[in-house]
Amino acid sequence: MKYYILRQNMSDDRAKGWYPSAIRHIDNWRFKNPSVEEMEPCTYTLDLYQDGKELDYSELSTYGVPIVSSKFKQALVGIPEVDEPYKHVVFEPVNIAGKQVTQDYFVMIVETQIDCVDEERSEFRKYEDNDPVRPDRAGDYRTFFSLVVDPLKINGEHIFRLKKRVGALIVSEEVKRRIDAAGVTGASFESVNGDCRTVA
């Protein structure tokens, strides 16, 4: 199975699409490294950094947390991570502050993290023990110049974050196919299969 980094399409949509800022009254970093069972179900309020047309997929400006539409959510029905009883991806409703919208929106919370970097084929830099800013992250990936994942370590998962680099949201070829078929706006996919150069 092939895999891709899922991101907001900044090159095409930033000038005309909205750009979310942050969710109110909560530490937004919690959405990137959560335990789904510990997240209280509720409706959140989302502020926009830049207004514009509605996008089916966008990300919080600093945190890289997905904000998705009901169209996006519906496209993933049947993916094991989304459906009961497996369910390691949950969608909590968000209100877009000061914005009239044509469909419902959700924060997409992804619990699963997988250590699946093919280090022999990837180019990267890690945090070191003596890092002056983040010595607590020694051994984690600081940056990727080229990222390749090892499918044998993924065990058939369809949606997950990269362990030791939780900013990277990885999806399967099946997820990409569903999102493309649904005509979702705002999403871009970058291969992590070793067939192109990817920076994460």
PDB file of C-alpha atoms in Angstrom:
ATOM      1  CA  MET A   1       0.000   0.000   0.000  1.00  0.00           C
ATOM      2  CA  LYS A   2       1.218   3.517  -0.768  1.00  0.00           C
ATOM      3  CA  TYR A   3       1.239   6.360   1.759  1.00  0.00           C
ATOM      4  CA  TYR A   4       1.136  10.154   1.675  1.00  0.00           C
ATOM      5  CA  ILE A   5       1.541  13.176   3.932  1.00  0.00           C
ATOM      6  CA  LEU A   6      -1.793  14.988   4.064  1.00  0.00           C
ATOM      7  CA  ARG A   7      -1.508  18.783   4.235  1.00  0.00           C
ATOM      8  CA  GLN A   8      -3.439  21.928   3.482  1.00  0.00           C
ATOM      9  CA  ASN A   9      -2.727  23.027  -0.080  1.00  0.00           C
ATOM     10  CA  MET A  10      -1.001  26.308   0.698  1.00  0.00           C
ATOM     11  CA  SER A  11       0.283  26.962  -2.820  1.00  0.00           C
ATOM     12  CA  ASP A  12      -3.208  27.055  -4.291  1.00  0.00           C
ATOM     13  CA  ASP A  13      -5.676  27.943  -1.576  1.00  0.00           C
ATOM     14  CA  ARG A  14      -4.132  30.390   0.900  1.00  0.00           C
ATOM     15  CA  ALA A  15      -4.888  33.470  -1.194  1.00  0.00           C
ATOM     16  CA  LYS A  16      -8.543  32.570  -1.676  1.00  0.00           C
ATOM     17  CA  GLY A  17      -9.419  30.005   1.005  1.00  0.00           C
ATOM     18  CA  TRP A  18      -9.697  30.484   4.737  1.00  0.00           C
ATOM     19  CA  TYR A  19      -6.793  29.842   7.067  1.00  0.00           C
ATOM     20  CA  PRO A  20      -7.689  28.695  10.613  1.00  0.00           C
ATOM     21  CA  SER A  21      -5.830  30.172  13.559  1.00  0.00           C
ATOM     22  CA  ALA A  22      -6.633  28.330  16.801  1.00  0.00           C
ATOM     23  CA  ILE A  23      -9.388  26.692  18.811  1.00  0.00           C
ATOM     24  CA  ARG A  24     -10.458  28.700  21.831  1.00  0.00           C
ATOM     25  CA  HIS A  25     -10.089  27.759  25.496  1.00  0.00           C
ATOM     26  CA  ILE A  26      -7.837  24.718  25.080  1.00  0.00           C
ATOM     27  CA  ASP A  27      -4.141  24.009  24.583  1.00  0.00           C
ATOM     28  CA  ASN A  28      -4.182  23.279  20.851  1.00  0.00           C
ATOM     29  CA  TRP A  29      -1.084  21.077  21.105  1.00  0.00           C
ATOM     30  CA  ARG A  30      -3.292  18.471  22.807  1.00  0.00           C
ATOM     31  CA  PHE A  31      -4.916  17.735  19.455  1.00  0.00           C
ATOM     32  CA  LYS A  32      -1.594  16.542  18.012  1.00  0.00           C
ATOM     33  CA  ASN A  33      -0.669  14.105  20.756  1.00  0.00           C
ATOM     34  CA  PRO A  34      -3.977  12.999  22.272  1.00  0.00           C
ATOM     35  CA  SER A  35      -5.522  10.035  23.876  1.00  0.00           C
ATOM     36  CA  VAL A  36      -8.935   9.940  22.218  1.00  0.00           C
ATOM     37  CA  GLU A  37     -10.458   8.463  25.367  1.00  0.00           C
ATOM     38  CA  GLU A  38      -9.226  11.436  27.422  1.00  0.00           C
ATOM     39  CA  MET A  39     -10.631  14.109  25.076  1.00  0.00           C
ATOM     40  CA  GLU A  40     -13.978  15.329  26.348  1.00  0.00           C
ATOM     41  CA  PRO A  41     -16.671  15.364  23.619  1.00  0.00           C
ATOM     42  CA  CYS A  42     -17.792  18.928  23.052  1.00  0.00           C
ATOM     43  CA  THR A  43     -18.287  21.630  20.442  1.00  0.00           C
ATOM     44  CA  TYR A  44     -15.243  23.846  19.998  1.00  0.00           C
ATOM     45  CA  THR A  45     -15.008  27.417  18.671  1.00  0.00           C
ATOM     46  CA  LEU A  46     -12.480  28.102  15.938  1.00  0.00           C
ATOM     47  CA  ASP A  47     -10.986  31.495  15.064  1.00  0.00           C
ATOM     48  CA  LEU A  48      -9.769  32.263  11.550  1.00  0.00           C
ATOM     49  CA  TYR A  49      -6.363  33.811  10.919  1.00  0.00           C
ATOM     50  CA  GLN A  50      -7.427  34.652   7.374  1.00  0.00           C
ATOM     51  CA  ASP A  51     -10.991  34.661   6.070  1.00  0.00           C
ATOM     52  CA  GLY A  52     -11.892  33.315   2.657  1.00  0.00           C
ATOM     53  CA  LYS A  53     -13.909  30.602   0.990  1.00  0.00           C
ATOM     54  CA  GLU A  54     -14.755  27.468   2.897  1.00  0.00           C
ATOM     55  CA  LEU A  55     -12.309  24.588   2.495  1.00  0.00           C
ATOM     56  CA  ASP A  56     -13.129  20.945   3.130  1.00  0.00           C
ATOM     57  CA  TYR A  57      -9.624  20.474   4.540  1.00  0.00           C
ATOM     58  CA  SER A  58      -7.510  23.061   6.333  1.00  0.00           C
ATOM     59  CA  GLU A  59      -5.110  23.124   9.262  1.00  0.00           C
ATOM     60  CA  LEU A  60      -4.603  25.310  12.318  1.00  0.00           C
ATOM     61  CA  SER A  61      -1.901  27.803  11.361  1.00  0.00           C
ATOM     62  CA  THR A  62       0.644  26.936  14.078  1.00  0.00           C
ATOM     63  CA  TYR A  63      -0.405  23.481  15.171  1.00  0.00           C
ATOM     64  CA  GLY A  64      -1.090  21.546  11.956  1.00  0.00           C
ATOM     65  CA  VAL A  65      -4.355  20.156  13.360  1.00  0.00           C
ATOM     66  CA  PRO A  66      -6.919  19.283  10.649  1.00  0.00           C
ATOM     67  CA  ILE A  67     -10.228  21.119  10.369  1.00  0.00           C
ATOM     68  CA  VAL A  68     -12.486  19.145   8.049  1.00  0.00           C
ATOM     69  CA  SER A  69     -15.953  19.446   6.550  1.00  0.00           C
ATOM     70  CA  SER A  70     -18.842  17.019   6.663  1.00  0.00           C
ATOM     71  CA  LYS A  71     -17.960  16.125   3.044  1.00  0.00           C
ATOM     72  CA  PHE A  72     -14.448  15.091   4.131  1.00  0.00           C
ATOM     73  CA  LYS A  73     -15.800  13.184   7.143  1.00  0.00           C
ATOM     74  CA  GLN A  74     -18.353  11.336   5.040  1.00  0.00           C
ATOM     75  CA  ALA A  75     -15.666  10.282   2.545  1.00  0.00           C
ATOM     76  CA  LEU A  76     -13.916   8.323   5.315  1.00  0.00           C
ATOM     77  CA  VAL A  77     -16.934   6.275   6.416  1.00  0.00           C
ATOM     78  CA  GLY A  78     -15.849   2.636   6.285  1.00  0.00           C
ATOM     79  CA  ILE A  79     -12.191   3.297   7.117  1.00  0.00           C
ATOM     80  CA  PRO A  80     -11.487   1.166  10.242  1.00  0.00           C
ATOM     81  CA  GLU A  81      -9.812   3.978  12.207  1.00  0.00           C
ATOM     82  CA  VAL A  82     -12.951   6.085  11.842  1.00  0.00           C
ATOM     83  CA  ASP A  83     -15.619   3.435  12.489  1.00  0.00           C
ATOM     84  CA  GLU A  84     -16.526   1.654  15.712  1.00  0.00           C
ATOM     85  CA  PRO A  85     -15.227  -0.348  17.481  1.00  0.00           C
ATOM     86  CA  TYR A  86     -11.674   0.413  16.278  1.00  0.00           C
ATOM     87  CA  LYS A  87     -11.990   4.203  16.166  1.00  0.00           C
ATOM     88  CA  HIS A  88      -8.637   5.929  16.697  1.00  0.00           C
ATOM     89  CA  VAL A  89      -9.762   8.962  14.695  1.00  0.00           C
ATOM     90  CA  VAL A  90     -12.585  11.105  16.049  1.00  0.00           C
ATOM     91  CA  PHE A  91     -14.329  14.202  14.744  1.00  0.00           C
ATOM     92  CA  GLU A  92     -15.448  16.846  17.236  1.00  0.00           C
ATOM     93  CA  PRO A  93     -17.713  19.656  15.963  1.00  0.00           C
ATOM     94  CA  VAL A  94     -16.402  23.209  15.640  1.00  0.00           C
ATOM     95  CA  ASN A  95     -18.175  26.523  15.225  1.00  0.00           C
ATOM     96  CA  ILE A  96     -16.337  28.936  12.927  1.00  0.00           C
ATOM     97  CA  ALA A  97     -16.339  32.275  14.780  1.00  0.00           C
ATOM     98  CA  GLY A  98     -17.974  35.097  12.827  1.00  0.00           C
ATOM     99  CA  LYS A  99     -18.482  32.998   9.703  1.00  0.00           C
ATOM    100  CA  GLN A 100     -21.627  31.746   8.006  1.00  0.00           C
ATOM    101  CA  VAL A 101     -20.892  28.270   6.627  1.00  0.00           C
ATOM    102  CA  THR A 102     -22.744  25.949   4.262  1.00  0.00           C
ATOM    103  CA  GLN A 103     -21.882  22.660   6.012  1.00  0.00           C
ATOM    104  CA  ASP A 104     -20.723  21.315   9.361  1.00  0.00           C
ATOM    105  CA  TYR A 105     -17.058  21.395  10.358  1.00  0.00           C
ATOM    106  CA  PHE A 106     -14.992  19.258  12.732  1.00  0.00           C
ATOM    107  CA  VAL A 107     -11.576  19.065  14.316  1.00  0.00           C
ATOM    108  CA  MET A 108     -10.071  15.716  13.286  1.00  0.00           C
ATOM    109  CA  ILE A 109      -8.239  14.108  16.201  1.00  0.00           C
ATOM    110  CA  VAL A 110      -5.797  11.323  15.271  1.00  0.00           C
ATOM    111  CA  GLU A 111      -4.594   9.168  18.158  1.00  0.00           C
ATOM    112  CA  THR A 112      -2.404   6.552  16.451  1.00  0.00           C
ATOM    113  CA  GLN A 113       1.353   7.155  16.175  1.00  0.00           C
ATOM    114  CA  ILE A 114       3.600   4.731  14.283  1.00  0.00           C
ATOM    115  CA  ASP A 115       7.389   4.522  14.234  1.00  0.00           C
ATOM    116  CA  CYS A 116       7.771   3.646  10.561  1.00  0.00           C
ATOM    117  CA  VAL A 117      10.490   5.854   9.048  1.00  0.00           C
ATOM    118  CA  ASP A 118      12.731   4.003   6.613  1.00  0.00           C
ATOM    119  CA  GLU A 119      15.896   5.629   7.924  1.00  0.00           C
ATOM    120  CA  GLU A 120      18.124   4.092   5.258  1.00  0.00           C
ATOM    121  CA  ARG A 121      16.119   5.778   2.485  1.00  0.00           C
ATOM    122  CA  SER A 122      15.198   9.004   4.300  1.00  0.00           C
ATOM    123  CA  GLU A 123      17.237  12.137   4.931  1.00  0.00           C
ATOM    124  CA  PHE A 124      16.662  13.760   8.316  1.00  0.00           C
ATOM    125  CA  ARG A 125      18.098  15.456  11.364  1.00  0.00           C
ATOM    126  CA  LYS A 126      17.288  14.482  14.953  1.00  0.00           C
ATOM    127  CA  TYR A 127      17.296  16.444  18.193  1.00  0.00           C
ATOM    128  CA  GLU A 128      20.470  15.777  20.183  1.00  0.00           C
ATOM    129  CA  ASP A 129      20.999  15.351  23.924  1.00  0.00           C
ATOM    130  CA  ASN A 130      22.592  18.783  24.194  1.00  0.00           C
ATOM    131  CA  ASP A 131      20.012  20.649  22.107  1.00  0.00           C
ATOM    132  CA  PRO A 132      19.855  24.194  23.580  1.00  0.00           C
ATOM    133  CA  VAL A 133      16.085  24.530  23.082  1.00  0.00           C
ATOM    134  CA  ARG A 134      14.544  21.030  23.245  1.00  0.00           C
ATOM    135  CA  PRO A 135      16.893  18.595  25.018  1.00  0.00           C
ATOM    136  CA  ASP A 136      13.720  16.783  26.167  1.00  0.00           C
ATOM    137  CA  ARG A 137      13.165  15.669  22.559  1.00  0.00           C
ATOM    138  CA  ALA A 138      16.553  14.008  22.093  1.00  0.00           C
ATOM    139  CA  GLY A 139      16.185  11.215  19.538  1.00  0.00           C
ATOM    140  CA  ASP A 140      13.050  12.693  17.952  1.00  0.00           C
ATOM    141  CA  TYR A 141      13.103  13.836  14.342  1.00  0.00           C
ATOM    142  CA  ARG A 142      13.863  17.551  14.106  1.00  0.00           C
ATOM    143  CA  THR A 143      13.328  17.851  10.363  1.00  0.00           C
ATOM    144  CA  PHE A 144      13.117  15.749   7.219  1.00  0.00           C
ATOM    145  CA  PHE A 145      14.800  16.647   3.962  1.00  0.00           C
ATOM    146  CA  SER A 146      13.360  13.499   2.414  1.00  0.00           C
ATOM    147  CA  LEU A 147      10.879  11.167   4.126  1.00  0.00           C
ATOM    148  CA  VAL A 148      10.246   7.543   3.168  1.00  0.00           C
ATOM    149  CA  VAL A 149       8.100   5.207   5.265  1.00  0.00           C
ATOM    150  CA  ASP A 150       8.389   1.432   5.586  1.00  0.00           C
ATOM    151  CA  PRO A 151       4.953  -0.112   4.823  1.00  0.00           C
ATOM    152  CA  LEU A 152       5.896  -3.296   6.673  1.00  0.00           C
ATOM    153  CA  LYS A 153       5.948  -1.340   9.945  1.00  0.00           C
ATOM    154  CA  ILE A 154       2.525   0.240   9.336  1.00  0.00           C
ATOM    155  CA  ASN A 155       0.427  -2.934   9.596  1.00  0.00           C
ATOM    156  CA  GLY A 156      -2.330  -1.763   7.280  1.00  0.00           C
ATOM    157  CA  GLU A 157      -3.233   1.444   9.143  1.00  0.00           C
ATOM    158  CA  HIS A 158      -4.919   4.132   7.043  1.00  0.00           C
ATOM    159  CA  ILE A 159      -4.573   7.322   9.135  1.00  0.00           C
ATOM    160  CA  PHE A 160      -1.839   8.012  11.675  1.00  0.00           C
ATOM    161  CA  ARG A 161       0.782  10.461  12.878  1.00  0.00           C
ATOM    162  CA  LEU A 162       4.477   9.794  12.630  1.00  0.00           C
ATOM    163  CA  LYS A 163       5.945   8.824  15.978  1.00  0.00           C
ATOM    164  CA  LYS A 164       8.765  11.147  17.045  1.00  0.00           C
ATOM    165  CA  ARG A 165       7.432  13.732  14.546  1.00  0.00           C
ATOM    166  CA  VAL A 166       3.720  14.086  15.321  1.00  0.00           C
ATOM    167  CA  GLY A 167       3.321  17.041  12.956  1.00  0.00           C
ATOM    168  CA  ALA A 168       3.376  14.618  10.038  1.00  0.00           C
ATOM    169  CA  LEU A 169      -0.122  13.247   9.309  1.00  0.00           C
ATOM    170  CA  ILE A 170       0.121  10.153   7.086  1.00  0.00           C
ATOM    171  CA  VAL A 171      -2.731   8.594   5.107  1.00  0.00           C
ATOM    172  CA  SER A 172      -3.039   5.545   2.908  1.00  0.00           C
ATOM    173  CA  GLU A 173      -3.660   5.326  -0.818  1.00  0.00           C
ATOM    174  CA  GLU A 174      -7.255   4.325  -0.031  1.00  0.00           C
ATOM    175  CA  VAL A 175      -7.830   7.515   1.990  1.00  0.00           C
ATOM    176  CA  LYS A 176      -6.315   9.590  -0.824  1.00  0.00           C
ATOM    177  CA  ARG A 177      -8.561   7.853  -3.361  1.00  0.00           C
ATOM    178  CA  ARG A 178     -11.691   8.567  -1.307  1.00  0.00           C
ATOM    179  CA  ILE A 179     -10.804  12.220  -0.724  1.00  0.00           C
ATOM    180  CA  ASP A 180     -10.004  12.778  -4.398  1.00  0.00           C
ATOM    181  CA  ALA A 181     -13.236  11.058  -5.473  1.00  0.00           C
ATOM    182  CA  ALA A 182     -15.305  13.217  -3.118  1.00  0.00           C
ATOM    183  CA  GLY A 183     -13.940  16.432  -4.653  1.00  0.00           C
ATOM    184  CA  VAL A 184     -12.569  17.659  -1.328  1.00  0.00           C
ATOM    185  CA  THR A 185     -11.050  21.156  -1.496  1.00  0.00           C
ATOM    186  CA  GLY A 186      -7.913  22.313   0.325  1.00  0.00           C
ATOM    187  CA  ALA A 187      -6.083  18.973   0.620  1.00  0.00           C
ATOM    188  CA  SER A 188      -2.725  18.095  -0.887  1.00  0.00           C
ATOM    189  CA  PHE A 189      -0.829  14.808  -0.827  1.00  0.00           C
ATOM    190  CA  GLU A 190       2.932  14.273  -0.885  1.00  0.00           C
ATOM    191  CA  SER A 191       4.271  10.788  -1.485  1.00  0.00           C
ATOM    192  CA  VAL A 192       6.362   9.125   1.222  1.00  0.00           C
ATOM    193  CA  ASN A 193       6.903   5.977  -0.841  1.00  0.00           C
ATOM    194  CA  GLY A 194      10.428   6.822  -1.965  1.00  0.00           C
ATOM    195  CA  ASP A 195       9.353   7.842  -5.474  1.00  0.00           C
ATOM    196  CA  CYS A 196       9.781  11.613  -4.946  1.00  0.00           C
ATOM    197  CA  ARG A 197      11.516  14.038  -2.622  1.00  0.00           C
ATOM    198  CA  THR A 198       9.401  14.950   0.389  1.00  0.00           C
ATOM    199  CA  VAL A 199      10.091  17.461   3.164  1.00  0.00           C
ATOM    200  CA  ALA A 200       8.097  17.096   6.406  1.00  0.00           C
TER     201      ALA A 200
END
